[in-house]
Tab-separated table of C-alpha atoms and ligand atoms in Angstrom:
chain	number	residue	atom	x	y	z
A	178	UNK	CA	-8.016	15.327	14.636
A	179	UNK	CA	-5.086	16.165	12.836
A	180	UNK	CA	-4.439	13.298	9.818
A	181	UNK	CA	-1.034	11.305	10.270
A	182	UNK	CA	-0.411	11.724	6.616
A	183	UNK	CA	-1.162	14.978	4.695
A	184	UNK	CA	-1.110	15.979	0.929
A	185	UNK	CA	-1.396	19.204	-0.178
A	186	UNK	CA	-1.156	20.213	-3.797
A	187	UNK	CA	0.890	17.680	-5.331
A	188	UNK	CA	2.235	17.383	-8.902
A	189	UNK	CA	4.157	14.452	-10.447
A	190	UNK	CA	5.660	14.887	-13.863
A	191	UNK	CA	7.142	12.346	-16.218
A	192	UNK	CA	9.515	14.890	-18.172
A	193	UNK	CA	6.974	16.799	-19.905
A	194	UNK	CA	4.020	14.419	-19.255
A	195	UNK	CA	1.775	15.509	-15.808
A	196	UNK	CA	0.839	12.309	-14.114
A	197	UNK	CA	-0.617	13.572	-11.124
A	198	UNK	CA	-1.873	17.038	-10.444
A	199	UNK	CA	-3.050	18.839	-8.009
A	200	UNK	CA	-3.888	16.607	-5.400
A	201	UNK	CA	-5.044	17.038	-1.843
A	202	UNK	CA	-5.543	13.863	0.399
A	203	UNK	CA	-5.196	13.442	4.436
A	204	UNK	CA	-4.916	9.994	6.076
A	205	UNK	CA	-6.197	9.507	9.106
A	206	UNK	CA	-4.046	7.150	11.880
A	207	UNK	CA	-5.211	3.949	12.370
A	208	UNK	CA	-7.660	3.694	9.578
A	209	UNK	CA	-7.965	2.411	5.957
A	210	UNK	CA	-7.552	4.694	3.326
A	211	UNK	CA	-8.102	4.077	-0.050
A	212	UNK	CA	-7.218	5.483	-2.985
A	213	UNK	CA	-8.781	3.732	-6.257
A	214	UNK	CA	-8.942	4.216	-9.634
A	215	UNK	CA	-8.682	2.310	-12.994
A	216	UNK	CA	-5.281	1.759	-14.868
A	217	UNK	CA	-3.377	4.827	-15.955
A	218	UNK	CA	-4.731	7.123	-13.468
A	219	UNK	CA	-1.948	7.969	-11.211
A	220	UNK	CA	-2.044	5.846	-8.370
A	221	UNK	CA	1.658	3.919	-8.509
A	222	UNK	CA	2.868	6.710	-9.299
A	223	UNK	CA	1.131	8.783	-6.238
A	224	UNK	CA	2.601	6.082	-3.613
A	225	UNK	CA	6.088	5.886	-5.344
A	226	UNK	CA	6.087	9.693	-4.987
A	227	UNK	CA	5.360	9.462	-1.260
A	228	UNK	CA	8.092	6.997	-0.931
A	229	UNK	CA	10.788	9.642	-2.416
A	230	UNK	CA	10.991	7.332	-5.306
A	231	UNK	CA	9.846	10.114	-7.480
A	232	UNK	CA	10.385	13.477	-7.587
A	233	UNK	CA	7.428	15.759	-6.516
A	234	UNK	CA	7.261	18.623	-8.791
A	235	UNK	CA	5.025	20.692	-6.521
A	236	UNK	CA	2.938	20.416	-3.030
A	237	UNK	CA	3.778	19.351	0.108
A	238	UNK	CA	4.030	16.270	1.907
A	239	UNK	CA	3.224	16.125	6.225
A	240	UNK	CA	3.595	12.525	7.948
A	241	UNK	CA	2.760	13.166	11.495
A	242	UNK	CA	3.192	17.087	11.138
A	243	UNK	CA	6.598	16.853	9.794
A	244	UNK	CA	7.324	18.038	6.154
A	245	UNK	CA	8.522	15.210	4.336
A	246	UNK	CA	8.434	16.183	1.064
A	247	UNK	CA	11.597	16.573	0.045
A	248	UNK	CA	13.099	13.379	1.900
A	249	UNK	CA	15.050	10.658	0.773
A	250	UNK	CA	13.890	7.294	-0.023
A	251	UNK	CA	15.398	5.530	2.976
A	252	UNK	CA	14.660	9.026	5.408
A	253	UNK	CA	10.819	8.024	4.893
A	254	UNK	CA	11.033	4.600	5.516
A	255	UNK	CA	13.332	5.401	8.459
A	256	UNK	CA	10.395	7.319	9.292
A	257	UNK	CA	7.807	3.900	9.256
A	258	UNK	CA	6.476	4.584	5.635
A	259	UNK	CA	6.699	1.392	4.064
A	260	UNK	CA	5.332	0.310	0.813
A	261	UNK	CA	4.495	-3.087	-1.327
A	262	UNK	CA	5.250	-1.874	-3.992
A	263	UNK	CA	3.067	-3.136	-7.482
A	264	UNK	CA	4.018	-6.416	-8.844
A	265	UNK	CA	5.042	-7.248	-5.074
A	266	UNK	CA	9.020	-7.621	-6.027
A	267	UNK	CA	9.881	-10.344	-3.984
A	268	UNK	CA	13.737	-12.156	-4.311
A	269	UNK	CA	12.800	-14.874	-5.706
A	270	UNK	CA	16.148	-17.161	-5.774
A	271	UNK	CA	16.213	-16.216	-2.123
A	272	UNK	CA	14.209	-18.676	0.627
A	273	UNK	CA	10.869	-17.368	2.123
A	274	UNK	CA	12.514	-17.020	5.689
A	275	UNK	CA	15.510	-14.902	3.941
A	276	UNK	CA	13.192	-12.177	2.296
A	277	UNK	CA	10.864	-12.040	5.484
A	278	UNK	CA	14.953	-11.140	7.732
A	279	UNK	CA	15.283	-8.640	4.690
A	280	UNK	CA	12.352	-6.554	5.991
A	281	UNK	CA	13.387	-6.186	9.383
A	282	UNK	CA	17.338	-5.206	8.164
A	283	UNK	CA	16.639	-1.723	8.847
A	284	UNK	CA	16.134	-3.030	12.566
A	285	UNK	CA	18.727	-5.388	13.363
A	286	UNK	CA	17.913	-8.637	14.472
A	287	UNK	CA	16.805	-8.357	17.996
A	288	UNK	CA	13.367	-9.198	18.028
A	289	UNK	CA	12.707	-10.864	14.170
A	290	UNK	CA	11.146	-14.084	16.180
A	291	UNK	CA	8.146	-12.640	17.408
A	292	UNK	CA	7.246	-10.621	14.382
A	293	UNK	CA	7.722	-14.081	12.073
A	294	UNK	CA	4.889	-15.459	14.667
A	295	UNK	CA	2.630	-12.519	13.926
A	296	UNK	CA	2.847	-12.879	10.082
A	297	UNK	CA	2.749	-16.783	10.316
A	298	UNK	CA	-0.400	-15.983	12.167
A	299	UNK	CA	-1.357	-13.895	9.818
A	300	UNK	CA	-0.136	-15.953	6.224
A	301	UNK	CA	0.277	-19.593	7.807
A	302	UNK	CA	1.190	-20.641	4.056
A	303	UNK	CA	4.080	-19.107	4.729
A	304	UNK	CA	5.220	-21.059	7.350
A	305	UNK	CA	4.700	-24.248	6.204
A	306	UNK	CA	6.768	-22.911	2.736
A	307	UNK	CA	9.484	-20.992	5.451
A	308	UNK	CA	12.339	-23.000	3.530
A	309	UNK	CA	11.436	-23.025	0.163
A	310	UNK	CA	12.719	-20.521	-2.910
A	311	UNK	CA	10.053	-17.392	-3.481
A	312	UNK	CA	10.645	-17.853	-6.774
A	313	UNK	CA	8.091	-21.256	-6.249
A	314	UNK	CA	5.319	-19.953	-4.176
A	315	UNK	CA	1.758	-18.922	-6.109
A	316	UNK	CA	1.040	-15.136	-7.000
A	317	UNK	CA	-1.019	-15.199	-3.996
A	318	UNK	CA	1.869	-16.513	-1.608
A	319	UNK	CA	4.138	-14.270	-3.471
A	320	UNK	CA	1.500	-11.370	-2.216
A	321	UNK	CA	1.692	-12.318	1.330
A	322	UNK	CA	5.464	-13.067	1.209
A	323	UNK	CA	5.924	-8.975	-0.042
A	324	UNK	CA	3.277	-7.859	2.534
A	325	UNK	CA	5.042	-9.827	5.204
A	326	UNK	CA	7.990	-8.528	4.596
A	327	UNK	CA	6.981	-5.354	4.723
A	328	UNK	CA	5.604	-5.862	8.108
A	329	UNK	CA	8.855	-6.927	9.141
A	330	UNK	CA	9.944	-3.341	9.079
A	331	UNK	CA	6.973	-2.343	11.317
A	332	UNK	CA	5.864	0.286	9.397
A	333	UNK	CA	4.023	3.187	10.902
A	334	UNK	CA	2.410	3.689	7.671
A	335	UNK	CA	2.054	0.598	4.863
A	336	UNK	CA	1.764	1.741	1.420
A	337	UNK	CA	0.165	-1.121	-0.692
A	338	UNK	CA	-0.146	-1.130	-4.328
A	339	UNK	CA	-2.561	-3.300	-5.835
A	340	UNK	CA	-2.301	-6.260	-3.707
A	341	UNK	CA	-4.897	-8.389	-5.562
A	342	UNK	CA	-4.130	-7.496	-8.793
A	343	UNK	CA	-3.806	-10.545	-11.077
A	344	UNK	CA	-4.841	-13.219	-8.332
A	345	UNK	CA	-7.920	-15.321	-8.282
A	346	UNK	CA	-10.912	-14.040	-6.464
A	347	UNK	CA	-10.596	-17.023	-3.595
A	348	UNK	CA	-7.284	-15.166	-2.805
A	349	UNK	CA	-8.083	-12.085	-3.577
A	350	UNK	CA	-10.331	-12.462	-0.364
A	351	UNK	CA	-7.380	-14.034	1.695
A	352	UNK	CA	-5.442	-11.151	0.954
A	353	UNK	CA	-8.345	-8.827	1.488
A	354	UNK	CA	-9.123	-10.427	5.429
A	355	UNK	CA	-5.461	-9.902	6.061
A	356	UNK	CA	-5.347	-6.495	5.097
A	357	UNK	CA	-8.302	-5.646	7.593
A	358	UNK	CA	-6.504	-7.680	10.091
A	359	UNK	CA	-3.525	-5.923	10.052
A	360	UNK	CA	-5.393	-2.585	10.262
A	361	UNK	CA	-7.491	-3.916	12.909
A	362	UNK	CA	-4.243	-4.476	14.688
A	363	UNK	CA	-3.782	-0.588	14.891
A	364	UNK	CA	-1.549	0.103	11.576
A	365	UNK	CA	-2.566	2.742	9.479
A	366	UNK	CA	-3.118	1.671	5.305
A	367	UNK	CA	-2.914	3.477	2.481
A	368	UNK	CA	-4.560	0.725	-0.254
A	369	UNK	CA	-4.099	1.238	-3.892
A	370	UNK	CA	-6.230	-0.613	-5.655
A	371	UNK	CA	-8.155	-1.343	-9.036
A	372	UNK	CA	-10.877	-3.683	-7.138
A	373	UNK	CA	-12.795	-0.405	-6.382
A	374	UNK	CA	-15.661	-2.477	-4.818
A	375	UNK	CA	-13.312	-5.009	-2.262
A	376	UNK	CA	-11.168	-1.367	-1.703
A	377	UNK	CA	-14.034	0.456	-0.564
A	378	UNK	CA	-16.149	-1.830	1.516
A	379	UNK	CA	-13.039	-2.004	3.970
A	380	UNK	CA	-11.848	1.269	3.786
A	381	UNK	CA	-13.145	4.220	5.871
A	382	UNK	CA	-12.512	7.092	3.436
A	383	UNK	CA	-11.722	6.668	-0.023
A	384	UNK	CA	-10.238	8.703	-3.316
A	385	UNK	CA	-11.369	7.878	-7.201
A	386	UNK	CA	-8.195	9.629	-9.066
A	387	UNK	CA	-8.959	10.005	-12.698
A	388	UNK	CA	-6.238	11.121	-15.421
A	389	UNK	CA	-3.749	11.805	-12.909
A	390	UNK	CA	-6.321	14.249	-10.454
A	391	UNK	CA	-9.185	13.368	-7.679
A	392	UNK	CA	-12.516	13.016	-8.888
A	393	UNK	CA	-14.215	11.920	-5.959
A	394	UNK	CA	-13.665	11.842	-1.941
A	395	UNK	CA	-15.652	10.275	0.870
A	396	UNK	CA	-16.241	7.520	3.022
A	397	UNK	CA	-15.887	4.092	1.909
A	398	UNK	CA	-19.859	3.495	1.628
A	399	UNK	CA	-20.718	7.027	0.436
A	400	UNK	CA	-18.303	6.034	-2.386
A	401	UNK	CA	-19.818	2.350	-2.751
A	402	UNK	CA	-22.910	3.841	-3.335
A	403	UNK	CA	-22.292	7.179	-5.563
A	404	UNK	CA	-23.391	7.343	-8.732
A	405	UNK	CA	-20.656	7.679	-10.554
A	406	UNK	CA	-18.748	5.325	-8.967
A	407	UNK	CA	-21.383	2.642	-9.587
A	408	UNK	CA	-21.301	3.541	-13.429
A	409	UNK	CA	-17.924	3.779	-14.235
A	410	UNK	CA	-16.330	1.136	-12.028
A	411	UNK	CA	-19.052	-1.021	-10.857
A	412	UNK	CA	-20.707	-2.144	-13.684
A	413	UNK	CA	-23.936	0.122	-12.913
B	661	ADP	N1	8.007	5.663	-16.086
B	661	ADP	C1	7.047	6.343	-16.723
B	661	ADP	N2	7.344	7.212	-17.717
B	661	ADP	C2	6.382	7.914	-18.342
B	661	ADP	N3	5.081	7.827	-18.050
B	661	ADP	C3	4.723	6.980	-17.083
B	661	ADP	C4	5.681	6.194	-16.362
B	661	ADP	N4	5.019	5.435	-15.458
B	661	ADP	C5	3.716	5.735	-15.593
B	661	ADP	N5	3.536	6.649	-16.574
B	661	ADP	C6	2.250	7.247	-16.987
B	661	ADP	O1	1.714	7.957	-15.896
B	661	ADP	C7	0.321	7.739	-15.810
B	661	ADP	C8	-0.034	7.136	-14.463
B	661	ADP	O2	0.526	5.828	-14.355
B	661	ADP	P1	0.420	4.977	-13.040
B	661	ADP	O3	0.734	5.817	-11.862
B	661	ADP	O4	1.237	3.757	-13.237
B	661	ADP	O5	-1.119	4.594	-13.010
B	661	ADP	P2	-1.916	3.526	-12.113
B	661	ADP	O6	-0.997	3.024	-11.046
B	661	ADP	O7	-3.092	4.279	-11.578
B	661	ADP	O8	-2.320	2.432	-13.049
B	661	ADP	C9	-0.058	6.847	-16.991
B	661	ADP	O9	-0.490	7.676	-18.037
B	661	ADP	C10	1.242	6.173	-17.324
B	661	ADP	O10	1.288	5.842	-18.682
B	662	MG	MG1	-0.368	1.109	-10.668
């Protein structure tokens, strides 16, 4: 199987400060990956890399065989890499129906009816608050609105970067069923996320980054259950 997404060797640098270094990871199509790790390590700035938004110092970066490495922001998500990014940067004096039409810009407006359906399906909060100003909804609606809206682009590829961080753990599980959902629906995820444990049970391979490099690679349950995963991020 050849992976849909492949890293090879890459560097991030912050001027003189290296973020992220020499790291190697291959996603798979259609399955969960996740990449987890506690605050500081490198794992924004790994997906904001892969979305052009930073520079890559060195490696290389393959999305469905093609080298993508040196890409523009809006070349990548022309090719269906899409990401939520951290702190889910929502408009929020805009209306929940307005930033959902913003996702699917890039696509025109032909077909936004049926994908509002899917995501109502998916988030029926959202529905009922269609009208209202983002700026009002919960963290946890303001979660779903960003992750919506980033299905409105119909990715290929969905980047997400710590979608439960700073919600309550009832939501935290919402956000966590839609998230397999939408992968059980055939799209390919790349999850970022400090909740190693909730990461891991519902991904199928998994990377611990640690100051900036990879620590640890597996499956989602070899990971659950290593050793040194269970110390350092699962309370023993
Ligand atoms: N804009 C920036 N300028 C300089 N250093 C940064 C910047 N953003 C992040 N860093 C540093 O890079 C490292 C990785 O940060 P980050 O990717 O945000 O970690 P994580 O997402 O895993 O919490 C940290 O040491 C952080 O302080
Ligand atoms: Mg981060």
């Amino acid at each position: 199987m050849t992976a849909m997404l492949e890293i090879r060797g890459l560097e991030i640098n912050y001027g003189h400060i290296e973020a992220v270094r020499g790291v190697d990871m291959s996603l798979e199509a259609g399955q969960i990956t996740a990449l987890v790790g506690a605050n500081g390590a490198g794992k924004s700035t790994t997906l904001l890399a892969l979305s052009g938004l930073l520079p890559k110092a060195r490696g290389s970066v393959l999305f469905e065989g093609e080298d993508i490495t040196r890409l523009a922001p809006h070349q990548i998500v022309a090719r269906g890499i899409v990401q939520v990014p951290e702190g889910r940067a929502i408009l929020t004096t805009m209306t929940v129906r307005e930033n959902l039409e913003l996702g699917a810009y890039r696509r025109g407006r032909a077909s936004v009816g049926d994908d509002l359906e899917y995501i109502f399906n998916l988030f029926p909060r959202l529905k009922e608050r269609l009208q209202g100003v983002a700026g009002n909804l919960s963290g946890g609606e303001q979660q779903m609105l960003a992750i919506g809206r980033a299905l409105m682009a119909k990715p290929r590829l969905l980047l997400l970067d710590e979608p439960s961080m700073g919600l309550a753990p009832i939501v935290v599980q919402e956000i966590f069923r839609a998230v397999r959902a939408i992968n059980a629906d055939g799209l390919t995820l790349f999850l970022v996320e400090q909740n190693v444990r909730q990461a891991l049970k519902i991904a199928q391979k998994g990377y611990v980054l640690e100051n900036g490099a990879l620590a640890l690679s597996g499956s989602g349950r070899e990971l659950l259950g290593h050793p040194r995963v269970l110390e350092a991020y699962l309370g023993g």
